[in-house]
Short mmCIF file of C-alpha atoms in Angstrom, two decimals:
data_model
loop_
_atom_site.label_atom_id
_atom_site.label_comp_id
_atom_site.label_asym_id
_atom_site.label_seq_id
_atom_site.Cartn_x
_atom_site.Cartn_y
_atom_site.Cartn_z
CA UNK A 20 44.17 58.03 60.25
CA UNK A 21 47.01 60.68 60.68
CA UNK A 22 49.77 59.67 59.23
CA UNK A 23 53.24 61.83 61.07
CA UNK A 24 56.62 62.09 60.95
CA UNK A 25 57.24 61.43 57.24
CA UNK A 26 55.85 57.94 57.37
CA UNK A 27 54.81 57.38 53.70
CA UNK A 28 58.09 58.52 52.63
CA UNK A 29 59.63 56.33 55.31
CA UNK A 30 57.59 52.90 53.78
CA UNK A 31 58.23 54.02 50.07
CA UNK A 32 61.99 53.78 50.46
CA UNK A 33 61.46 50.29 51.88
CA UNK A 34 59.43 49.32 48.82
CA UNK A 35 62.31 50.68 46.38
CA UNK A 36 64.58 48.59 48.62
CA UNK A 37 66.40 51.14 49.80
CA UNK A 38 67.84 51.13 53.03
CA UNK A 39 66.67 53.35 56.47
CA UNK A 40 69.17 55.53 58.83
CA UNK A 41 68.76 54.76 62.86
CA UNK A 42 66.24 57.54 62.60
CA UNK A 43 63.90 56.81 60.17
CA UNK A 44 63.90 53.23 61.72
CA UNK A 45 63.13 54.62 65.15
CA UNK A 46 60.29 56.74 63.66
CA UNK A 47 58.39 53.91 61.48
CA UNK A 48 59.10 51.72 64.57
CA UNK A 49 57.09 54.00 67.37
CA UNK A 50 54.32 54.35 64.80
CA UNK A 51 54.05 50.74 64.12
CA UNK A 52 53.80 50.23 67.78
CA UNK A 53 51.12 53.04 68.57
CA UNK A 54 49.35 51.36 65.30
CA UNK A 55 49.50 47.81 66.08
CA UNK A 56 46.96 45.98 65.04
CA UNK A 57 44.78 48.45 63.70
CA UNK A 58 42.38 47.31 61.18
CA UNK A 59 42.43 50.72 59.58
CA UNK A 60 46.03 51.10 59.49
CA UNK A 61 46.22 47.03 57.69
CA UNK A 62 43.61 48.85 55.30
CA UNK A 63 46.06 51.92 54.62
CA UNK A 64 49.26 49.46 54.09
CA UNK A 65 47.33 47.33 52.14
CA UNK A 66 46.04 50.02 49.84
CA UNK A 67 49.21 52.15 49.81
CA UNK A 68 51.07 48.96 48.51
CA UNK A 69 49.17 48.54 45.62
CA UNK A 70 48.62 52.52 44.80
CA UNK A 71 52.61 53.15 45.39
CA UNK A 72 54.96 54.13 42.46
CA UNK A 73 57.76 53.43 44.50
CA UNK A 74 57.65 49.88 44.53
CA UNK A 75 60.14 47.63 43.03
CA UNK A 76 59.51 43.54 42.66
CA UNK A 77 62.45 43.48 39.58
CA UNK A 78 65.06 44.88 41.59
CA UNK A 79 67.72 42.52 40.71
CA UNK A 80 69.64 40.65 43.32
CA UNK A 81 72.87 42.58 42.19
CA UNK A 82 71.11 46.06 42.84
CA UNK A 83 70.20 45.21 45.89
CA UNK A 84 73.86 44.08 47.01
CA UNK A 85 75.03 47.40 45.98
CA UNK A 86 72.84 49.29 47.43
CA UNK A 87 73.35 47.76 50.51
CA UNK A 88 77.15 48.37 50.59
CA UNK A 89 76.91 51.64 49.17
CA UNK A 90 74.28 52.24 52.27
CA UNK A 91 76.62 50.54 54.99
CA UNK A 92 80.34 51.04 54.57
CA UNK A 93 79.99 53.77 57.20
CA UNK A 94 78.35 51.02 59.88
CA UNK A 95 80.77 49.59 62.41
CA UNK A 96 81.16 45.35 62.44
CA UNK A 97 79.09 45.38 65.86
CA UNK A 98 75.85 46.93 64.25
CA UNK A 99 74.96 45.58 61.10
CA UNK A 100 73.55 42.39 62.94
CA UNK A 101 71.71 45.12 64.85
CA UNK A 102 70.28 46.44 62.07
CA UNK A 103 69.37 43.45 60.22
CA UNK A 104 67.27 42.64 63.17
CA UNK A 105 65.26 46.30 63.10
CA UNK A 106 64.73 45.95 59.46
CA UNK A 107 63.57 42.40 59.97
CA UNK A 108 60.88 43.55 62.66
CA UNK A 109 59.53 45.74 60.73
CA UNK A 110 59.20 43.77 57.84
CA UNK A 111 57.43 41.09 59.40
CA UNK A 112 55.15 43.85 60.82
CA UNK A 113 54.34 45.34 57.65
CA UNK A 114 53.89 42.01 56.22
CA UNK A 115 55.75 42.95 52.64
CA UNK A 116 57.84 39.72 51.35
CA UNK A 117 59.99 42.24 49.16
CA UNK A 118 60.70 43.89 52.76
CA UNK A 119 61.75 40.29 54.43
CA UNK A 120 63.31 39.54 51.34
CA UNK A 121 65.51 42.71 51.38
CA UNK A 122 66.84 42.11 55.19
CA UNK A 123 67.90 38.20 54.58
CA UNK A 124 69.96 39.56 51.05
CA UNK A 125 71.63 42.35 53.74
CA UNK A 126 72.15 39.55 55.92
CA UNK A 127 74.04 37.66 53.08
CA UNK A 128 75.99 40.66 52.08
CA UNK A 129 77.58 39.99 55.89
CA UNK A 130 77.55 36.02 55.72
CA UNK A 131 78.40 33.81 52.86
CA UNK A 132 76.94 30.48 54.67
CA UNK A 133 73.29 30.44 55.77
CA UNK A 134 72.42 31.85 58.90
CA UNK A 135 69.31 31.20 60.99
CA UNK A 136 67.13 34.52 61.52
CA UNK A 137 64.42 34.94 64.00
CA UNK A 138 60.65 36.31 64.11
CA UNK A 139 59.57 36.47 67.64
CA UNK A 140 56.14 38.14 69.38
CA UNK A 141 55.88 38.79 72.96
CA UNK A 142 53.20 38.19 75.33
CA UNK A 143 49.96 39.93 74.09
CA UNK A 144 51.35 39.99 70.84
CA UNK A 145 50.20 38.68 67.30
CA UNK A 146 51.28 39.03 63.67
CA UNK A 147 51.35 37.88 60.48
CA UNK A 148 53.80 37.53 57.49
CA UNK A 149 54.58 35.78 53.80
CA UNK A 150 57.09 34.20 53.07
CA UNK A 151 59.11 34.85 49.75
CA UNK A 152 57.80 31.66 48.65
CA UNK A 153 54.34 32.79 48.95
CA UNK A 154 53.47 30.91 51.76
CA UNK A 155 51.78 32.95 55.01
CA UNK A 156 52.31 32.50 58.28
CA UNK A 157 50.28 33.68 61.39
CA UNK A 158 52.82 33.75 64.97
CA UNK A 159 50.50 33.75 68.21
CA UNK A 160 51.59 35.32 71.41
CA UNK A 161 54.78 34.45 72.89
CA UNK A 162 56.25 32.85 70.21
CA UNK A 163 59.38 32.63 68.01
CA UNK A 164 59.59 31.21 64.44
CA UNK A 165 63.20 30.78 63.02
CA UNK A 166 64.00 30.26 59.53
CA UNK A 167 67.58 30.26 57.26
CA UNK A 168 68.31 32.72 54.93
CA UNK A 169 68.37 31.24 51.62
CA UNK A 170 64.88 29.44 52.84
CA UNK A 171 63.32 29.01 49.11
CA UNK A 172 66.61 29.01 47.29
CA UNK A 173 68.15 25.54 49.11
CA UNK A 174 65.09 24.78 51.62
CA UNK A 175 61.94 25.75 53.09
CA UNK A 176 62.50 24.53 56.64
CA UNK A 177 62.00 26.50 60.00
CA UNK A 178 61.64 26.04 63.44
CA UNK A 179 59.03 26.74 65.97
CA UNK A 180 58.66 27.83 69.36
CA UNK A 181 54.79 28.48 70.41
CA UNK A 182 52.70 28.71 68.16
CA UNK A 183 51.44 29.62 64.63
CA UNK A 184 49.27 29.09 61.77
CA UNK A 185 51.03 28.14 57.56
CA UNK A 186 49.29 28.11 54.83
CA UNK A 187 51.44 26.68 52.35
CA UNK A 188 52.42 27.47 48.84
CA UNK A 189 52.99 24.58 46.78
CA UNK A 190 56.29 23.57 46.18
CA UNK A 191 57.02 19.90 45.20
CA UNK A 192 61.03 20.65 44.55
CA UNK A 193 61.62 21.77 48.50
CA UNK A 194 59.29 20.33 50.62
CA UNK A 195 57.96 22.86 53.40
CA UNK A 196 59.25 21.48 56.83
CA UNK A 197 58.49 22.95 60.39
CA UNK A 198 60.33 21.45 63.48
CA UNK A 199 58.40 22.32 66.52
CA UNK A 200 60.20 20.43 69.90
CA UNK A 201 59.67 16.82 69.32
CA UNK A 202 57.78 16.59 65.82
CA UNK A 203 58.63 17.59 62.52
CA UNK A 204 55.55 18.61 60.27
CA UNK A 205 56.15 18.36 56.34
CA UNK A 206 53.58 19.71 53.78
CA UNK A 207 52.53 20.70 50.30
CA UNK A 208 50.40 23.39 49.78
CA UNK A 209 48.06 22.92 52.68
CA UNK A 210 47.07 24.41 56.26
CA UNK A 211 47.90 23.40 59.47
CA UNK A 212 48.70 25.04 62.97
CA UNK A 213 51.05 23.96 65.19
CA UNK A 214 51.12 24.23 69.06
CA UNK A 215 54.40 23.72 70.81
CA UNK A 216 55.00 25.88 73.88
CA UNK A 217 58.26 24.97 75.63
CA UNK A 218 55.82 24.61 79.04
CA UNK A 219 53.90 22.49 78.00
CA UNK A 220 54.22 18.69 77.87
CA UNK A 221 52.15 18.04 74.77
CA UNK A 222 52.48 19.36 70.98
CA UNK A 223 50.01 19.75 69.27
CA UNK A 224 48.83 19.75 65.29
CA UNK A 225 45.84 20.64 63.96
CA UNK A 226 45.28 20.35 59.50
CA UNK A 227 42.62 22.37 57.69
CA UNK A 228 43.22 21.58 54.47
CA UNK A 229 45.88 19.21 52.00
CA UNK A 230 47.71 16.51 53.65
CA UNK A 231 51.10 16.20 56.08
CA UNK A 232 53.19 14.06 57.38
CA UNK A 233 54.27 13.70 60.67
CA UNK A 234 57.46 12.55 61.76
CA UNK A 235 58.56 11.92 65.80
CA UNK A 236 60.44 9.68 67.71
CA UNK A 237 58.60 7.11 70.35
CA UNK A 238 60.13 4.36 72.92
CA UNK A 239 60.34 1.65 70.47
CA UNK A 240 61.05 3.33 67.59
CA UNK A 241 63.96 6.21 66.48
CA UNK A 242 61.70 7.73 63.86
CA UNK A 243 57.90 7.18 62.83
CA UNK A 244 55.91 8.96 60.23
CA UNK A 245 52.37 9.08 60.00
CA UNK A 246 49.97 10.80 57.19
CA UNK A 247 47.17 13.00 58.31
CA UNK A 248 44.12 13.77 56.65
CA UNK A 249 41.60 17.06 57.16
CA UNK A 250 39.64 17.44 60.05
CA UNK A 251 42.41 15.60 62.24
CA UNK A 252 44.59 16.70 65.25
CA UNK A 253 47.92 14.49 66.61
CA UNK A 254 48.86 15.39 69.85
CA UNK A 255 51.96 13.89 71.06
CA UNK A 256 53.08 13.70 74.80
CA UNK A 257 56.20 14.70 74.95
CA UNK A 258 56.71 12.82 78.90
CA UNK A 259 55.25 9.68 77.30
CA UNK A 260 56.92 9.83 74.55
CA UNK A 261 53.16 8.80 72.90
CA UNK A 262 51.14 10.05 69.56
CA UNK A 263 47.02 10.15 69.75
CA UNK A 264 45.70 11.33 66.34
CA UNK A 265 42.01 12.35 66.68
CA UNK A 266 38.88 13.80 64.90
CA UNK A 267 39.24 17.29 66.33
CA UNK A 268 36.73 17.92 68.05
CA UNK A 269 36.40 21.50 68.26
CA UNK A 270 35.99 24.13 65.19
CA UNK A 271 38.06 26.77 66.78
CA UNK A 272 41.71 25.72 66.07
CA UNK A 273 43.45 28.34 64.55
CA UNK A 274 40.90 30.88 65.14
CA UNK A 275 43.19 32.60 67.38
CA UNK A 276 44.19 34.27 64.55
CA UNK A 277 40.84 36.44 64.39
CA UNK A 278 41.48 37.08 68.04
CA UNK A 279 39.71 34.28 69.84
CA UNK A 280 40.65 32.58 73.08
CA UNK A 281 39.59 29.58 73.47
CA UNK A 282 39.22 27.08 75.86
CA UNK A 283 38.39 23.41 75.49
CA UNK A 284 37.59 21.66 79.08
CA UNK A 285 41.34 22.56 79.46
CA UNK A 286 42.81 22.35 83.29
CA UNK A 287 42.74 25.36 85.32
CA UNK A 288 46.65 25.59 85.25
CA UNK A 289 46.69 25.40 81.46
CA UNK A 290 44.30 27.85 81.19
CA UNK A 291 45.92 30.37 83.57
CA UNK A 292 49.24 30.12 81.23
CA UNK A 293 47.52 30.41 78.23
CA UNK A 294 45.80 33.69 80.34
CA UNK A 295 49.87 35.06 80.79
CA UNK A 296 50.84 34.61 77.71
CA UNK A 297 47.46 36.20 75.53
CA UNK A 298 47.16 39.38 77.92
CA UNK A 299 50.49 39.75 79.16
CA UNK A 300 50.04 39.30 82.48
CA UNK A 301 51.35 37.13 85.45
CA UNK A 302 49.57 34.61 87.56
CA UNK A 303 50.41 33.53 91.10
CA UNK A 304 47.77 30.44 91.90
CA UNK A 305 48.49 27.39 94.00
CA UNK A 306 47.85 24.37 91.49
CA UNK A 307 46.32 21.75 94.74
CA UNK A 308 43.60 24.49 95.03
CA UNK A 309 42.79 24.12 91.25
CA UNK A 310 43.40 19.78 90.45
CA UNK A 311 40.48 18.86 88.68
CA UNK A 312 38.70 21.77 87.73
CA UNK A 313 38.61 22.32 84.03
CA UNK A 314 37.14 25.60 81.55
CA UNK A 315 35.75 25.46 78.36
CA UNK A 316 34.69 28.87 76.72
CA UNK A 317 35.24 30.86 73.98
CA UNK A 318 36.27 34.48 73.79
CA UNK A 319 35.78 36.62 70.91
CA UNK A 320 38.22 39.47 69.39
CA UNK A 321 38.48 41.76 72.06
CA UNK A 322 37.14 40.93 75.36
CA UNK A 323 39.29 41.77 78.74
CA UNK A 324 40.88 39.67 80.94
CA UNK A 325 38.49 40.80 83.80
CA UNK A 326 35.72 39.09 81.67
CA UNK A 327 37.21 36.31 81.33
CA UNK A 328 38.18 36.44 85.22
CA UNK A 329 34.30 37.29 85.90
CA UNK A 330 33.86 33.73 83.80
CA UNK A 331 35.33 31.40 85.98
CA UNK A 332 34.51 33.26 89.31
CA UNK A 333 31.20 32.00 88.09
CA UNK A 334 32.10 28.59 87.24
CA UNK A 335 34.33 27.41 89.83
CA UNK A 336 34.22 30.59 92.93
CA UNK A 337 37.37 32.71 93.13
CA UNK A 338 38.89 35.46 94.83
CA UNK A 339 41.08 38.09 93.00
CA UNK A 340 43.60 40.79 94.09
CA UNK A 341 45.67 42.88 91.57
CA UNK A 342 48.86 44.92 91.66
CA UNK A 343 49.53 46.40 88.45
CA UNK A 344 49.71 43.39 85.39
CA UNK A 345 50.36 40.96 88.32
CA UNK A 346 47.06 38.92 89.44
CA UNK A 347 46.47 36.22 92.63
CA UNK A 348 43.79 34.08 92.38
CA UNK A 349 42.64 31.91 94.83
CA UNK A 350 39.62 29.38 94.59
CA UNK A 351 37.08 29.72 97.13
CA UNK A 352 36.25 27.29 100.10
CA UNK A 353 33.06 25.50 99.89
#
């Protein structure tokens, strides 16, 4: 893999916690994005993390103040938030806590009270990051993850839109806490993935590993906690205002992480959103033609959206016409 444009030099002044001009932030961002992704370029992070000189995990908090203000008395008012959020992106990307760690202390340099920051992907989008506590946390497509910027000093808390993957690091003195629409997931040490698109009417958990509790609000009742145990998904309904807590019964949750779709006798509609927001596409559909058919299949790491179109032409009968990343499907008539 070619590395251009001074990129190593670029990364090692991140690890010494050193701050980035508008250019070299521009440059390490186009490469990131022509690199996405790449298994070969997570194997050349990975490895020039551990071989680099340059990095620094006792940089004091002090240091890193100072550096910062040295580094930004020349920025006007209206762009440090601006470039908080590029050095946050990148971070997250590059999936170095020091990095994350470096753009919430820049953040505080600005702010004496916490402030909420924000990891988002787009459609088509993935990624992965740890926390400063240790924890990790995968973000699927479409999907925002907000957290405050002393999170391990006061709290662990965030907030979720979409949905992602934790695997917790224990932490008895501040319990880890997600907030995802109408639950609130709490946990020690443990996994779990949460589902909990704004379009859709039910959220949904799914634990690994370790035990949570989960906290929501019904008819009858302002606030209800339940405990669940491995192996078991809750899905509450957000219109009913209702909690079902099964044995899950498929094996795939969370596997979106390696790059599976999956589908679990899921309605046609659901499906075709869940289509928009993997492969960044639209769908026009009329739902009548599509009430009562359902898909269940699983994609692996990779495969198109035309295979997945060829799929259900084969299950149900459809007819397709494209215009660019825009798709109409219609169902065929018997």
């Amino acid at each position: 893999m070619e590395i251009k444009d001074n990129i190593e030099e670029i990364i090692g002044k991140l690890y010494s916690n050193k701050l980035l001009g508008p250019d070299e932030l521009s440059k390490i961002e186009w490469w990131l994005e022509q690199n996405y992704f790449s298994r070969e370029t997570e194997a050349w992070l990975k490895t020039n993390w551990e071989g680099s000189k340059n990095v620094s995990t006792g940089v004091s908090f002090n240091d890193i103040r100072r550096r910062i203000r040295e580094n930004n008395e020349k920025l006007q008012q209206q762009n440090r938030h601006w470039w908080v959020y590029r050095v946050q992106r990148v971070a997250a990307v590059l999936l170095l806590p020091l990095l994350l760690a470096t753009g919430w202390l820049a953040y505080q340099h600005f702010s004496d009270s916490p402030q909420w920051l924000s990891l988002t992907t787009k459609q088509g989008e993935r990624t992965h990051l740890v926390l400063p506590d240790g924890s990790e946390v995968w973000i699927n497509v479409d999907s925002r993850l907000e957290y405050e910027t002393n999170f391990n000093k006061k709290n662990r808390s965030l907030r979720l839109s979409g949905e992602a993957y934790f695997k917790v690091a224990k932490g008895k003195e501040l319990p880890f806490t997600v907030n995802a629409k109408s639950i609130e997931v709490t946990a020690v040490g443990t996994e779990f993935n949460i589902s909990a698109y704004p379009e859709e009417a039910n959220v949904t958990t799914f634990l690994k590993e370790g035990i949570v509790k989960l906290a929501y609000s019904d008819e009858n009742n302002p606030k209800k906690t339940i405990e669940m145990i491995p192996g078991e998904q809750a899905v509450f309904n957000q219109k009913k205002n209702s909690l079902q807590v099964l044995q899950a019964s498929s094996p795939h949750s969370g596997n979106w992480r390696n790059g599976e779709l999956y589908f679990g006798n899921e309605s046609m509609d659901a499906v075709f959103r869940k289509m928009e927001r993997w492969y960044g596409i639209t769908i026009h559909f009329n739902p009548k033609d599509f009430e009562g058919e359902t898909l269940t299949v699983n994609l692996k790491n990779g495969e198109q959206v035309e295979q997945l179109l060829e799929i259900i032409n084969n299950a149900i009968g459809i007819t397709i016409s494209k215009n660019e990343n825009e798709y109409r499907i219609k169902k065929n008539k018997k």
